[in-house]
CSV table of C-alpha atoms and ligand atoms in Angstrom, one decimal:
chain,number,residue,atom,x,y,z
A,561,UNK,CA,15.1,5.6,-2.9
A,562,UNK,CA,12.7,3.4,-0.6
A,563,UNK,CA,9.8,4.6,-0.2
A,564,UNK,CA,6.4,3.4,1.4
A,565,UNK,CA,3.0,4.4,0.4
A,566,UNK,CA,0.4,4.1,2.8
A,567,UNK,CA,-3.0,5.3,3.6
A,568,UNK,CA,-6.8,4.2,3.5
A,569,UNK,CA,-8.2,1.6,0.4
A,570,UNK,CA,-9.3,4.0,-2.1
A,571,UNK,CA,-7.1,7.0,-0.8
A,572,UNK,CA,-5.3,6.3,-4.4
A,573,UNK,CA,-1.9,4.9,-3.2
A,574,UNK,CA,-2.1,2.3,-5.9
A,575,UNK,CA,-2.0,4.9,-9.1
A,576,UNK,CA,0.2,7.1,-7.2
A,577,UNK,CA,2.6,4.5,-6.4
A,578,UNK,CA,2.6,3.2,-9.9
A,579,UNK,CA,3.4,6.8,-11.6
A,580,UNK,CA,5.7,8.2,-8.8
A,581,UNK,CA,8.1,5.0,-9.4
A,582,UNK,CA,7.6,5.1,-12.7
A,583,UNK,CA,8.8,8.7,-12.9
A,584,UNK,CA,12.2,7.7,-10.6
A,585,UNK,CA,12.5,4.4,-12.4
A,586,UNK,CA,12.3,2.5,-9.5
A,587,UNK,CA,10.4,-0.9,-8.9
A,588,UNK,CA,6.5,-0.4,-7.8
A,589,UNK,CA,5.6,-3.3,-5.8
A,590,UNK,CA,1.8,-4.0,-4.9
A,591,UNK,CA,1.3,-6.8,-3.0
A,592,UNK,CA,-2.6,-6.7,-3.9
A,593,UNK,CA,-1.3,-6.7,-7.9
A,594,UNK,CA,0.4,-9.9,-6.8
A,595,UNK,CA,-2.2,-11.2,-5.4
A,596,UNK,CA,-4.7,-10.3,-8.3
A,597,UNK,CA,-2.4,-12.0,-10.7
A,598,UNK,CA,-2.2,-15.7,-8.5
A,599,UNK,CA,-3.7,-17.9,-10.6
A,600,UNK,CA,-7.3,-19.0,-9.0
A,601,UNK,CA,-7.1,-22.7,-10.0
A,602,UNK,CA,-4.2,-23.2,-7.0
A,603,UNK,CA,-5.2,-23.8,-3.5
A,604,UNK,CA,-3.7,-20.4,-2.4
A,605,UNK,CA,-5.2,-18.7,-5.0
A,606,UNK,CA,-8.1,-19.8,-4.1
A,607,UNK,CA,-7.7,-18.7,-0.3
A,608,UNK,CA,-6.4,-15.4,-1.1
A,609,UNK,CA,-9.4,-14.4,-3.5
A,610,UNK,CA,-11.9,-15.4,-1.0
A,611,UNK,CA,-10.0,-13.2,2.1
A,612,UNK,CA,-9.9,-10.1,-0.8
A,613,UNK,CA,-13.3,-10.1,-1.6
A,614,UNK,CA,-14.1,-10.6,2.0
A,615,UNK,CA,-12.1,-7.4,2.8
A,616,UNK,CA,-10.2,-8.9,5.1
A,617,UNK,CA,-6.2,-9.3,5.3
A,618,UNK,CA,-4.4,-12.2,3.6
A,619,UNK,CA,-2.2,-13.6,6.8
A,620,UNK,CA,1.2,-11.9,7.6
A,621,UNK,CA,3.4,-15.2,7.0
A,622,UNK,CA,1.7,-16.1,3.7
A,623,UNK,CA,2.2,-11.7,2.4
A,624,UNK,CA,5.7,-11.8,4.1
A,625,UNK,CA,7.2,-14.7,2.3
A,626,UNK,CA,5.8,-13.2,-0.9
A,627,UNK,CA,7.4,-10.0,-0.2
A,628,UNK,CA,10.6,-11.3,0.6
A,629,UNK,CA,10.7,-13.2,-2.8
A,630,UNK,CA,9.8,-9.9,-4.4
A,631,UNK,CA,12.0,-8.1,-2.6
A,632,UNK,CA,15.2,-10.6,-4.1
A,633,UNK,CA,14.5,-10.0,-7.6
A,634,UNK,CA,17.3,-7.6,-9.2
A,635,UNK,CA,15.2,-4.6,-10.5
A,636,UNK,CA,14.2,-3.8,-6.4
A,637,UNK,CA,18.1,-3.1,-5.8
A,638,UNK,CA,17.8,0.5,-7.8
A,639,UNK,CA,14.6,1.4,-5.1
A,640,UNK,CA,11.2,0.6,-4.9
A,641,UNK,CA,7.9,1.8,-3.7
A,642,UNK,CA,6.1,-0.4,-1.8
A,643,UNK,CA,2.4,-0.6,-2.3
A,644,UNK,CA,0.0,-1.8,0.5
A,645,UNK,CA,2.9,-3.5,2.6
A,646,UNK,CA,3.2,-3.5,5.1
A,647,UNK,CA,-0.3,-3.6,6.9
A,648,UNK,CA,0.3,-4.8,10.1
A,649,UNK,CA,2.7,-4.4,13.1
A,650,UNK,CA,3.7,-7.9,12.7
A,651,UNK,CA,4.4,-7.0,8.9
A,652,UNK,CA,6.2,-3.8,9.8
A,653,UNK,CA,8.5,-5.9,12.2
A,654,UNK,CA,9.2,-8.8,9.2
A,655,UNK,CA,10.7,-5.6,6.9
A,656,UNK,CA,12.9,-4.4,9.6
A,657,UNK,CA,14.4,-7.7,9.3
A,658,UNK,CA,14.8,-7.9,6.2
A,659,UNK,CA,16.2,-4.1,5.4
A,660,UNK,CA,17.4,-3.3,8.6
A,661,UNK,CA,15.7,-0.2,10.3
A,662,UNK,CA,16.8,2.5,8.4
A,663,UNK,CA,15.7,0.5,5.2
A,664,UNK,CA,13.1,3.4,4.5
A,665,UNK,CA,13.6,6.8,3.3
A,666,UNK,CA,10.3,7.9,3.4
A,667,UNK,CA,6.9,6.9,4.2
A,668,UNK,CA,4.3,8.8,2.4
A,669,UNK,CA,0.8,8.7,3.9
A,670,UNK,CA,-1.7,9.7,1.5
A,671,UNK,CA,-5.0,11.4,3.3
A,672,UNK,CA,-8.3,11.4,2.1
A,673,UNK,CA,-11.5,12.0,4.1
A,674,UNK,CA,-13.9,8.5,4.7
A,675,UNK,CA,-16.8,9.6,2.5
A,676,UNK,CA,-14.7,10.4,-0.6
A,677,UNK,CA,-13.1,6.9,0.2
A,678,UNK,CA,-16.1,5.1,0.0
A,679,UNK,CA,-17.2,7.0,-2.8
A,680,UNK,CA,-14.4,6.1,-5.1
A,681,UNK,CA,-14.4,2.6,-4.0
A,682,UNK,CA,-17.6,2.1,-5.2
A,683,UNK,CA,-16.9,4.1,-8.6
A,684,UNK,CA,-14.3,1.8,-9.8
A,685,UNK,CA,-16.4,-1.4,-8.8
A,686,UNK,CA,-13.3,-3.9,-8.5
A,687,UNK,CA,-14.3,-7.2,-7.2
A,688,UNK,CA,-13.8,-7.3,-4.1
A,689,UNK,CA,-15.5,-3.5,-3.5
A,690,UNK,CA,-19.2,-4.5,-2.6
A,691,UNK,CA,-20.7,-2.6,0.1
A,692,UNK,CA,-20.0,-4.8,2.7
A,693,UNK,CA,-16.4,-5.6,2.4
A,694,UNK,CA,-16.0,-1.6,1.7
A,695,UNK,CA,-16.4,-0.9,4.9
A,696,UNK,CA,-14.9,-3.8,6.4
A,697,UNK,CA,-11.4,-2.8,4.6
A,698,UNK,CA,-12.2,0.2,6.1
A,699,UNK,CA,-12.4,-1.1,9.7
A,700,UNK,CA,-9.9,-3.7,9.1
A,701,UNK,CA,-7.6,-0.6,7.8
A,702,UNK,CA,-7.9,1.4,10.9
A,703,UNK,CA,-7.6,-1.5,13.6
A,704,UNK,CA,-4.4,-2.9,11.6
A,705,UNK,CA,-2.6,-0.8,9.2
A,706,UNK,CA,-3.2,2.8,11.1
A,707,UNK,CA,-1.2,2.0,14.0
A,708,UNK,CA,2.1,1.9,12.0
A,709,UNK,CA,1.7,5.7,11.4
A,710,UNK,CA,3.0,6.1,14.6
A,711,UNK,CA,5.3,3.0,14.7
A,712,UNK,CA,6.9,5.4,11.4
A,713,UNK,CA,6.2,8.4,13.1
A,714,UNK,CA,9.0,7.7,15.9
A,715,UNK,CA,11.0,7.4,13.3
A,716,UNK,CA,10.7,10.7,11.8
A,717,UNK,CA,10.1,9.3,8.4
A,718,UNK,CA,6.1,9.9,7.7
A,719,UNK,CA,5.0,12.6,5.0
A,720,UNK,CA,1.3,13.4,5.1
A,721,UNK,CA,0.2,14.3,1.4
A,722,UNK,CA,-3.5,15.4,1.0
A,723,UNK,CA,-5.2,12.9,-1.8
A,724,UNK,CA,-7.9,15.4,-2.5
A,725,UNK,CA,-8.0,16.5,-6.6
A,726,UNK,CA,-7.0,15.0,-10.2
A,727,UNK,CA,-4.5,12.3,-9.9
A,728,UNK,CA,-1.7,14.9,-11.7
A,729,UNK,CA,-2.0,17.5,-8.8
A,730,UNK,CA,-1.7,14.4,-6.3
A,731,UNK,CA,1.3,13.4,-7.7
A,732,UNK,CA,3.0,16.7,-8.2
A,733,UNK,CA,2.1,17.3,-3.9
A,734,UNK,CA,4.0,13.4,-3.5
A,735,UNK,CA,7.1,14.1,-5.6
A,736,UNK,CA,7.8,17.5,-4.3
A,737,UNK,CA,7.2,16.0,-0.8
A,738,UNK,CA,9.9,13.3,-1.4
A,739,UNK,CA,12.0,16.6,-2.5
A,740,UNK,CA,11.8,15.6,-6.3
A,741,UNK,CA,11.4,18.8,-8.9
A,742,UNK,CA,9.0,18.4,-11.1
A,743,UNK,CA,11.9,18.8,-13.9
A,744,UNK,CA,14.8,17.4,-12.4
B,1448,AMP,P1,-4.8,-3.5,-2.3
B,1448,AMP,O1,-4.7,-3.6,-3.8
B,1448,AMP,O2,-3.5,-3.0,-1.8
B,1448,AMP,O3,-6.0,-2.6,-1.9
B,1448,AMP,O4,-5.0,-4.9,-1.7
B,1448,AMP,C1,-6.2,-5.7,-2.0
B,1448,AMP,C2,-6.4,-6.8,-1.0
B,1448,AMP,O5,-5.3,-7.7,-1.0
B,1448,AMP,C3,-6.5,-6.3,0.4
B,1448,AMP,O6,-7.8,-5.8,0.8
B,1448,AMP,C4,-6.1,-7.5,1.2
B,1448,AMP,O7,-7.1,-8.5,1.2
B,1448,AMP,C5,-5.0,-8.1,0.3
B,1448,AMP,N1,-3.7,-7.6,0.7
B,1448,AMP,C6,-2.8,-6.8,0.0
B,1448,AMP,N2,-1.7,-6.5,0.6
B,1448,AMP,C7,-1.8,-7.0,1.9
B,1448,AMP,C8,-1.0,-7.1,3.0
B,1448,AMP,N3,0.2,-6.4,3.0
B,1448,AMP,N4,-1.4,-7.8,4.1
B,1448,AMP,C9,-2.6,-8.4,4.1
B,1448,AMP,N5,-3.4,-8.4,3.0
B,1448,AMP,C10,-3.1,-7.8,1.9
């Protein structure tokens, strides 16, 4: 299965990414874990930490390539879930090309309303969640990543899945919206 997760920064994609792939044993891939982990003293680590805490999006070439690499390795064969890519039209167009279009099963947009977003993103206090760049990756979500709802949307392929309530209940909602039982 290919799936994509997507929805607003703090709507909880990440943790229900990780568990949902771990529970089909498919590859969860985050391009913000990647970029986390770079190691600061490069040049690029350096550049990418200073756009994250900024809230603003790492350019599409630079995510793309990085993708592409990840996308190669032999674990992402048996499925994935991708985490956070793509987040731009430009994006959305590079992993047409490199799947094909029908390279997605499923898009699953989790849905959480603003003030519970902020709210959470402030709770967990991550590095790059000050104030400011809160709602900057807010703004920057809905000028660049929104519009591929409907770029998915022709496609037939986007599940909405309300993000409200303990992590356990939001993933029970994903998994039997992907049409997984809970025990099969
Ligand atoms: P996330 O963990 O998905 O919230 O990503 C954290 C940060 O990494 C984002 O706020 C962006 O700065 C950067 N980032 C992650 N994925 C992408 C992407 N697909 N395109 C551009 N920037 C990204």
């Amino acid at each position: 299965m290919r799936l994509l997760f997507i929805g607003p920064p703090g709507a909880g994609k990440g943790t229900q990414a990780k568990s949902v792939a771990e529970r089909l044993g498919i590859a969860h891939i985050s391009t913000g874990d990647m970029f986390r982990s770079l190691d600061p003293d490069t040049e690029l680590g350096r550049k990418v930490n200073r756009i994250m805490q900024a809230g603003d999006y790492v350019p599409d070439e630079v995510v793309v390539e990085m993708l592409e690499g990840r996308l190669s390795q032999p674990d992402a064969a048996r499925g994935f879930i991708l985490d956070g890519f793509p987040r731009t039209l430009g994006q959305a167009e590079a992993l047409d090309r490199l799947l094909g279009e029908g390279g997605l099963d499923r898009v699953v947009l989790l849905e959480v309303p603003e003030d519970e977003l902020v709210r959470r993103m402030l709770a967990r206090g991550r590095l790059d969640d000050t104030e400011a760049a809160i709602r900057n990756r807010l703004a920057t979500y809905r000028r660049e990543t929104e519009p591929l709802i409907d770029f998915y949307r022709k496609r037939s392929i986007v599940i909405e899945v309300d993000g409200l309530g303990e992590i356990e209940e939001v993933t029970g909602r994903v998994l039997e919206a992907i049409g997984v039982t809970e025990r099969g």
